[in-house]
Amino acid sequence: MIPFASWHTEPFSAVLKAFETTTQGLADAEVLARQKSFGLNELPKEKSVFWWVIFGRQFLSPLMLILIVASILSGLLGDPIDAAVIFAAVVLNTVIGFVQEFKADRALTRLQSLVKPVALVRRAGRTVKVKARDLVPGDILLLHLGDQVSADARLIESVELQVNEAPLTGESLPVLKHVEPLGKTVALAERADMVFAGTSIVGGHGQAVVVATGLQTQIGNIANLIATTDETQTPLQQQLVHLAHWISFLVVGLVAILFVLGVVVGRDTLQMFEVAVALAVAAIPEGLAVSVTIILAIGMQRILKRRALVRKMIGAETLGSVSVICFDKTGTLTQGEMRVTFVLLPDQTVDAARVHEKSDGPIRELLEDLVLCNDAQRADGQDGKEISGSPTERALLAFVMESGVDVQKARDHAPRVSEISFDSSRKFHLTQHQYGDAFRTVMTGAPAKILAACDLSEHKRVSIEKQIEDFAKKGLRLVAVARRTDIKPFEHSSTKDLEGFDYLGLVVLQDPLRLNIQEEIAVALRAGIRPVMITGDHPETARWIAQQAGIEATSTSVLTGSQLDEWDDERLAKHITEIAVFARVEPRHKMRIVQAWQKHGEVVAMTGDGVNDAPALKAADIGIAMGSGTEVAKQASDLVLLDNNFATITSAVAEGRAMFDNIRKSSAYLLADSFTEIILIAGSLLLGLPTPLLPIQILWINLISDSLPNIGLTLEPAEKDVMTQPPRQRTEAVLNKEVTVMIFTIGIVTDLILFILYFLLLRSLGSITEVRTILFMAVGIDSLFYIFALRSFRRTIFSLNPFSNLWLVGGVLIGFALMLLPLVHPVLRDVFSLSVLRLSDWLVLLMMGLVKLIMIEAVKERYFSV
C-alpha cells in the first residue's frame, strides 16, 4: 500500500486502485469487512477524573506530607492539641486546593466534537447518509457547502471546492482545492488535493476517497500527541519539592543528631524524644503550605478579574517565570478574519478607515462596483455584522457598508443582468448591470487578469505592477476592480472581448493585527520575554505580520516546516535562539519547537486557539488558549483568555511574578521564625538549659499568631517594577542566596539576643514559666515587626506606604491580639504554661523588635536594593 503520508503525491486513479474501490463506492459487504479491519472512525475517549482522585492528589505535596507526619508524631506523643492544630492546616490547604482544581482535562473527549456525526457517501452506486463513525478507507465522500469533513480523503473531483482548514493548520483563508497530485515535500497546509477530518466546506462541491479514519487521520495524530505528551512540572513545583526535601533533611538531621547527643550526655530518652518533636515542630513552617495555596488561589482570582481563567492552580505562578512566548499568528496576533486595509486608486492610496471621508468621485465608483460584482449577502434583519458568502466577498461587502454605501439601493439602481462567475482558472468575476439605457460591466479579481483587460499606458501599467509587487511581498491579498460601459449585453458564457475596461483601483485585504498588539509585545520585551511566532502561513506573510507586531524578523530568522524537517533535534536546539518566526509548520513541529526552547532551560508559554495547537499547549510550561478558540485548545491549556486580548497575557504574567514574589516573602517570613526557634531550642539543649519554648507555644506562633499577618503578606499587590525585571531562571530556588542570607542573618542575630536574654532571665527570675513567657512573646511579637520589611526585597521600608496593604495592617493587629490572648485569658494561660508580664518586660520586647527590623533593612540594603 502507498504510505500514509504520500496520498497527496499520487493521481487519484492510483489511490482508488490502492484501496480497491471505484467512484461508485464500496459494496455493503466490503464496508462491514473493512470496519472489522480498520475499526470505527472515532477517537478514543479519555476517562473522566473522579473527584476523589483530585481530592487525594492534594495530599501528595511534599510540604503536606511533612505536616501530616508532624501531626501524627504529635498525636503519638499524647499532644492532641498540637496534633489538631497541625491537622487543621492540612485540611485548610486540601480544601482550598481541591476547590480550585475541580476541573478535569478532557481534551481527547473534546476532539470528538470536531467530527460531524453524519456523512454523505456513495456506496454501490447509491447516495446514502451514514454515521461518521461508520466510514471506512475506500468510501467515496460527497462534499457540499456547509459540510464538515469526517475523515481524511484524497479528492477525485473538485468544483470550486473551498475548505476552511484554520482549526487544523492555522491558515485564516479558505483553501481552494483541486485534484492534481503534488510533491512529497508539500506542507500539510498546501495539500490542495486532500481534505482532512475536522475541517469544513465553505464553497463549491466535490468528491473524495477516504484514505484514513480514526487515529490515522491528521486530527487523530493530534489526539495521539496529546495523549502521549507528558505535562512538565512547573518551576514552582520543582522548587517546592526541592524546598520540602531541604526542610525534611534539615529536620531529620537535626532531630537525629540532637536526640543521640542528648541520650549520650545522660538525658532521659523519653524526654529527649519529646524535645526532638519540639525541635521538629519548630523547624517545620506549618503555615507555608497554606500560604502557597492561598497565594495561588488569590492569584487565580486576580487573573480572572483581568478576564483570564487559570485552569490549573499550580500553573498560575508559572506565568511569572515565562521567558519565551510562542505565538500562533491566527487568532493570537491577528483577529482571524479578512478585512480591507487600503484602497489603491490610480493616483492615491487611501487608508480603509478614512474612505468614508472621501466618498465622492473615483472612490465612490469603486465602492459601488464592489457591491455590484459581489455575491455576498447581508442576513435579513441584521445590521451588517452577519454576512454570508466567501471570506473575501464578505470582507469587501462589510468594508463597503462601513464606508456608508447603501448596498440594497446600489443593487436596485443597477440590477444584474448577466455574469461570468469566478473560478480558479479564470481568476476573475464579471457582472453586467442595467444602468439606464446602457449596461455597466464590472470586473474584479486577480490584479494580473484585470490589468490585462484595461486600457493603460505602459508607464501607468508598470507603476501599478510595482504597487502590486510591493504589497504581495507582504503576504497581502489584492483584488483589482475595473469597469466598462456597454451598449448591449454580452453572452453569458463568453469570456472573449475582455478589453477596453477602465482601471478603478486595487483593494488590499489582510487578517489584521489585534488592537494594541505592538504595545503588548513591547511590554513583553521589556520584561525580558522572547516572542516567537509559529504559524501555518506562508513565510513572507508570517515575516511581515511579525514585523508589524514588533517582532524582529529578518529573512534569516524565518524557518519553514520543510526546513525544520531537515534538522535533527540537536541542530534545532543549537539554532533555536536565532529563529523569530516559524512558518508552514504542522502540529509535530510546534512540539519540537517548544521542547527545543525548554532544553535551553527556558520557561515556555504557547498561545493558540486551534486544534493544531493542542499538543504544544500541553507540552509547554504554560499553555494559553484564546476564549474564541476550539474546546480542544482550551482543555489542553493552563490559561484561557476570556476576552481574546493579548494584553491579558502580560497582565497575567505580572500577577504570576507577584505570586512568586509573595511566595518568596512568605517563605522568608515563616522560615526566619522557624530558624530562630530551631537555634534557640537546639542551643539550649547543647548548653544543658531547659527547653525555652514548649511545642504548643511554637505551634501557636507558627500557625495562629503568624497566620493572619502572613495571609496579609500573601495579598501584597505587584510591585511597580515587576514587569521591568528579567524572568527568573527555571532552576532559581524559592530560597535563593539573598533570601537564605536574610533568613540566617535574622535567625542568628535574633538568637544571640535571645540567648543573652535567656541567660539573664534564668539567673534573675528563677521561674522557667516566667522565662518562657517572655521568650514566647519575644519570638511572636518580633515577627510582627519585621513582616513590614518583607513587603519588598528591593526597597526599604521607608520608601513604602505602610497603609497600601490594609490586609497586612489588619493581620498584624490581629496577630498582636492573638499573642496577647493566651497571656490574658486565665484558662489559656494555664494551657500554655504562661505567667503575667511586667511593664519592663514589654519595653524589652519592643526594643528587640526594633533591633530585628533594623537588621533586616541592613541585609536588604546589602543584597536587594535597586
mmCIF file of N, CA and C in Angstrom, residues 498-558:
data_model
loop_
_atom_site.group_PDB
_atom_site.id
_atom_site.type_symbol
_atom_site.label_atom_id
_atom_site.label_comp_id
_atom_site.label_asym_id
_atom_site.label_seq_id
_atom_site.Cartn_x
_atom_site.Cartn_y
_atom_site.Cartn_z
ATOM 1 N N LEU A 498 -12.742 40.739 -23.626
ATOM 2 C CA LEU A 498 -12.455 41.312 -22.323
ATOM 3 C C LEU A 498 -11.331 42.336 -22.471
ATOM 4 N N GLU A 499 -11.705 43.491 -22.983
ATOM 5 C CA GLU A 499 -10.744 44.579 -23.173
ATOM 6 C C GLU A 499 -11.489 45.896 -23.122
ATOM 7 N N GLY A 500 -10.734 46.976 -23.086
ATOM 8 C CA GLY A 500 -11.359 48.297 -23.074
ATOM 9 C C GLY A 500 -11.927 48.690 -21.724
ATOM 10 N N PHE A 501 -11.504 48.056 -20.650
ATOM 11 C CA PHE A 501 -12.012 48.390 -19.314
ATOM 12 C C PHE A 501 -11.236 49.587 -18.742
ATOM 13 N N ASP A 502 -11.917 50.329 -17.895
ATOM 14 C CA ASP A 502 -11.285 51.427 -17.160
ATOM 15 C C ASP A 502 -10.814 50.904 -15.805
ATOM 16 N N TYR A 503 -9.545 51.092 -15.512
ATOM 17 C CA TYR A 503 -8.977 50.623 -14.247
ATOM 18 C C TYR A 503 -9.408 51.569 -13.116
ATOM 19 N N LEU A 504 -10.062 50.997 -12.073
ATOM 20 C CA LEU A 504 -10.537 51.811 -10.954
ATOM 21 C C LEU A 504 -9.596 51.781 -9.753
ATOM 22 N N GLY A 505 -8.933 50.659 -9.547
ATOM 23 C CA GLY A 505 -8.009 50.594 -8.420
ATOM 24 C C GLY A 505 -7.870 49.202 -7.839
ATOM 25 N N LEU A 506 -7.110 49.125 -6.733
ATOM 26 C CA LEU A 506 -6.861 47.870 -6.016
ATOM 27 C C LEU A 506 -7.403 47.971 -4.598
ATOM 28 N N VAL A 507 -7.912 46.868 -4.118
ATOM 29 C CA VAL A 507 -8.340 46.781 -2.719
ATOM 30 C C VAL A 507 -7.397 45.808 -2.015
ATOM 31 N N VAL A 508 -6.809 46.248 -0.903
ATOM 32 C CA VAL A 508 -5.846 45.436 -0.150
ATOM 33 C C VAL A 508 -6.557 44.835 1.062
ATOM 34 N N LEU A 509 -6.472 43.501 1.191
ATOM 35 C CA LEU A 509 -7.102 42.812 2.312
ATOM 36 C C LEU A 509 -6.048 42.076 3.135
ATOM 37 N N GLN A 510 -6.292 41.996 4.406
ATOM 38 C CA GLN A 510 -5.437 41.193 5.269
ATOM 39 C C GLN A 510 -6.206 40.782 6.523
ATOM 40 N N ASP A 511 -5.650 39.781 7.200
ATOM 41 C CA ASP A 511 -6.144 39.414 8.524
ATOM 42 C C ASP A 511 -5.443 40.365 9.484
ATOM 43 N N PRO A 512 -6.118 41.406 9.994
ATOM 44 C CA PRO A 512 -5.421 42.478 10.714
ATOM 45 C C PRO A 512 -4.935 42.066 12.091
ATOM 46 N N LEU A 513 -3.940 42.802 12.566
ATOM 47 C CA LEU A 513 -3.424 42.583 13.915
ATOM 48 C C LEU A 513 -4.487 42.954 14.946
ATOM 49 N N ARG A 514 -4.399 42.318 16.096
ATOM 50 C CA ARG A 514 -5.269 42.700 17.197
ATOM 51 C C ARG A 514 -4.891 44.097 17.681
ATOM 52 N N LEU A 515 -5.859 44.778 18.250
ATOM 53 C CA LEU A 515 -5.633 46.133 18.732
ATOM 54 C C LEU A 515 -4.560 46.132 19.822
ATOM 55 N N ASN A 516 -3.674 47.102 19.767
ATOM 56 C CA ASN A 516 -2.624 47.319 20.778
ATOM 57 C C ASN A 516 -1.626 46.176 20.884
ATOM 58 N N ILE A 517 -1.567 45.303 19.859
ATOM 59 C CA ILE A 517 -0.655 44.170 19.956
ATOM 60 C C ILE A 517 0.801 44.637 19.991
ATOM 61 N N GLN A 518 1.123 45.714 19.267
ATOM 62 C CA GLN A 518 2.508 46.210 19.272
ATOM 63 C C GLN A 518 2.923 46.651 20.674
ATOM 64 N N GLU A 519 2.029 47.352 21.374
ATOM 65 C CA GLU A 519 2.351 47.816 22.718
ATOM 66 C C GLU A 519 2.567 46.644 23.667
ATOM 67 N N GLU A 520 1.744 45.602 23.520
ATOM 68 C CA GLU A 520 1.859 44.461 24.420
ATOM 69 C C GLU A 520 3.107 43.634 24.130
ATOM 70 N N ILE A 521 3.474 43.538 22.865
ATOM 71 C CA ILE A 521 4.736 42.866 22.525
ATOM 72 C C ILE A 521 5.900 43.640 23.138
ATOM 73 N N ALA A 522 5.819 44.978 23.088
ATOM 74 C CA ALA A 522 6.869 45.806 23.671
ATOM 75 C C ALA A 522 6.958 45.598 25.186
ATOM 76 N N VAL A 523 5.808 45.459 25.833
ATOM 77 C CA VAL A 523 5.792 45.185 27.285
ATOM 78 C C VAL A 523 6.494 43.858 27.574
ATOM 79 N N ALA A 524 6.202 42.849 26.751
ATOM 80 C CA ALA A 524 6.837 41.544 26.934
ATOM 81 C C ALA A 524 8.353 41.641 26.756
ATOM 82 N N LEU A 525 8.794 42.389 25.753
ATOM 83 C CA LEU A 525 10.233 42.543 25.509
ATOM 84 C C LEU A 525 10.915 43.245 26.670
ATOM 85 N N ARG A 526 10.275 44.275 27.210
ATOM 86 C CA ARG A 526 10.865 44.987 28.358
ATOM 87 C C ARG A 526 10.958 44.071 29.579
ATOM 88 N N ALA A 527 10.054 43.112 29.647
ATOM 89 C CA ALA A 527 10.057 42.167 30.773
ATOM 90 C C ALA A 527 11.043 41.023 30.553
ATOM 91 N N GLY A 528 11.809 41.080 29.447
ATOM 92 C CA GLY A 528 12.789 40.041 29.186
ATOM 93 C C GLY A 528 12.216 38.780 28.583
ATOM 94 N N ILE A 529 11.024 38.885 28.005
ATOM 95 C CA ILE A 529 10.349 37.720 27.425
ATOM 96 C C ILE A 529 10.574 37.708 25.914
ATOM 97 N N ARG A 530 10.994 36.588 25.371
ATOM 98 C CA ARG A 530 11.294 36.455 23.941
ATOM 99 C C ARG A 530 10.034 36.011 23.182
ATOM 100 N N PRO A 531 9.511 36.845 22.260
ATOM 101 C CA PRO A 531 8.344 36.430 21.459
ATOM 102 C C PRO A 531 8.775 35.639 20.226
ATOM 103 N N VAL A 532 8.113 34.533 19.973
ATOM 104 C CA VAL A 532 8.401 33.682 18.809
ATOM 105 C C VAL A 532 7.072 33.350 18.131
ATOM 106 N N MET A 533 6.973 33.633 16.815
ATOM 107 C CA MET A 533 5.731 33.373 16.102
ATOM 108 C C MET A 533 5.793 32.035 15.391
ATOM 109 N N ILE A 534 4.753 31.239 15.578
ATOM 110 C CA ILE A 534 4.648 29.922 14.948
ATOM 111 C C ILE A 534 3.328 29.890 14.192
ATOM 112 N N THR A 535 3.389 29.607 12.887
ATOM 113 C CA THR A 535 2.167 29.695 12.075
ATOM 114 C C THR A 535 2.223 28.731 10.901
ATOM 115 N N GLY A 536 1.060 28.475 10.336
ATOM 116 C CA GLY A 536 0.984 27.660 9.135
ATOM 117 C C GLY A 536 1.020 28.496 7.872
ATOM 118 N N ASP A 537 1.160 29.802 8.009
ATOM 119 C CA ASP A 537 1.127 30.711 6.869
ATOM 120 C C ASP A 537 2.415 30.668 6.047
ATOM 121 N N HIS A 538 2.342 31.323 4.883
ATOM 122 C CA HIS A 538 3.495 31.462 4.002
ATOM 123 C C HIS A 538 4.600 32.247 4.718
ATOM 124 N N PRO A 539 5.887 31.926 4.482
ATOM 125 C CA PRO A 539 6.985 32.594 5.181
ATOM 126 C C PRO A 539 6.967 34.116 5.061
ATOM 127 N N GLU A 540 6.713 34.651 3.847
ATOM 128 C CA GLU A 540 6.725 36.095 3.672
ATOM 129 C C GLU A 540 5.566 36.750 4.422
ATOM 130 N N THR A 541 4.396 36.110 4.378
ATOM 131 C CA THR A 541 3.253 36.623 5.130
ATOM 132 C C THR A 541 3.571 36.635 6.618
ATOM 133 N N ALA A 542 4.134 35.526 7.094
ATOM 134 C CA ALA A 542 4.454 35.398 8.521
ATOM 135 C C ALA A 542 5.476 36.446 8.946
ATOM 136 N N ARG A 543 6.511 36.648 8.132
ATOM 137 C CA ARG A 543 7.565 37.608 8.488
ATOM 138 C C ARG A 543 7.003 39.034 8.540
ATOM 139 N N TRP A 544 6.177 39.370 7.563
ATOM 140 C CA TRP A 544 5.612 40.723 7.527
ATOM 141 C C TRP A 544 4.705 40.964 8.733
ATOM 142 N N ILE A 545 3.864 39.985 9.064
ATOM 143 C CA ILE A 545 2.982 40.116 10.227
ATOM 144 C C ILE A 545 3.815 40.277 11.495
ATOM 145 N N ALA A 546 4.877 39.472 11.618
ATOM 146 C CA ALA A 546 5.737 39.545 12.801
ATOM 147 C C ALA A 546 6.346 40.937 12.936
ATOM 148 N N GLN A 547 6.828 41.481 11.825
ATOM 149 C CA GLN A 547 7.426 42.815 11.861
ATOM 150 C C GLN A 547 6.401 43.872 12.253
ATOM 151 N N GLN A 548 5.180 43.730 11.731
ATOM 152 C CA GLN A 548 4.126 44.675 12.081
ATOM 153 C C GLN A 548 3.788 44.615 13.566
ATOM 154 N N ALA A 549 3.923 43.429 14.160
ATOM 155 C CA ALA A 549 3.603 43.254 15.580
ATOM 156 C C ALA A 549 4.736 43.700 16.493
ATOM 157 N N GLY A 550 5.904 43.987 15.910
ATOM 158 C CA GLY A 550 7.023 44.436 16.723
ATOM 159 C C GLY A 550 8.047 43.364 17.025
ATOM 160 N N ILE A 551 7.955 42.224 16.334
ATOM 161 C CA ILE A 551 8.923 41.142 16.496
ATOM 162 C C ILE A 551 10.000 41.310 15.429
ATOM 163 N N GLU A 552 11.249 41.331 15.831
ATOM 164 C CA GLU A 552 12.342 41.458 14.872
ATOM 165 C C GLU A 552 12.445 40.180 14.048
ATOM 166 N N ALA A 553 12.157 40.290 12.765
ATOM 167 C CA ALA A 553 12.160 39.120 11.891
ATOM 168 C C ALA A 553 12.833 39.486 10.569
ATOM 169 N N THR A 554 14.006 38.914 10.339
ATOM 170 C CA THR A 554 14.714 39.098 9.073
ATOM 171 C C THR A 554 14.558 37.837 8.239
ATOM 172 N N SER A 555 15.062 37.877 7.021
ATOM 173 C CA SER A 555 14.946 36.705 6.145
ATOM 174 C C SER A 555 15.682 35.504 6.722
ATOM 175 N N THR A 556 16.724 35.753 7.522
ATOM 176 C CA THR A 556 17.498 34.645 8.095
ATOM 177 C C THR A 556 16.908 34.126 9.408
ATOM 178 N N SER A 557 15.943 34.855 9.952
ATOM 179 C CA SER A 557 15.347 34.411 11.222
ATOM 180 C C SER A 557 13.981 33.773 11.022
ATOM 181 N N VAL A 558 13.658 33.406 9.765
ATOM 182 C CA VAL A 558 12.412 32.706 9.446
ATOM 183 C C VAL A 558 12.754 31.292 8.997
#
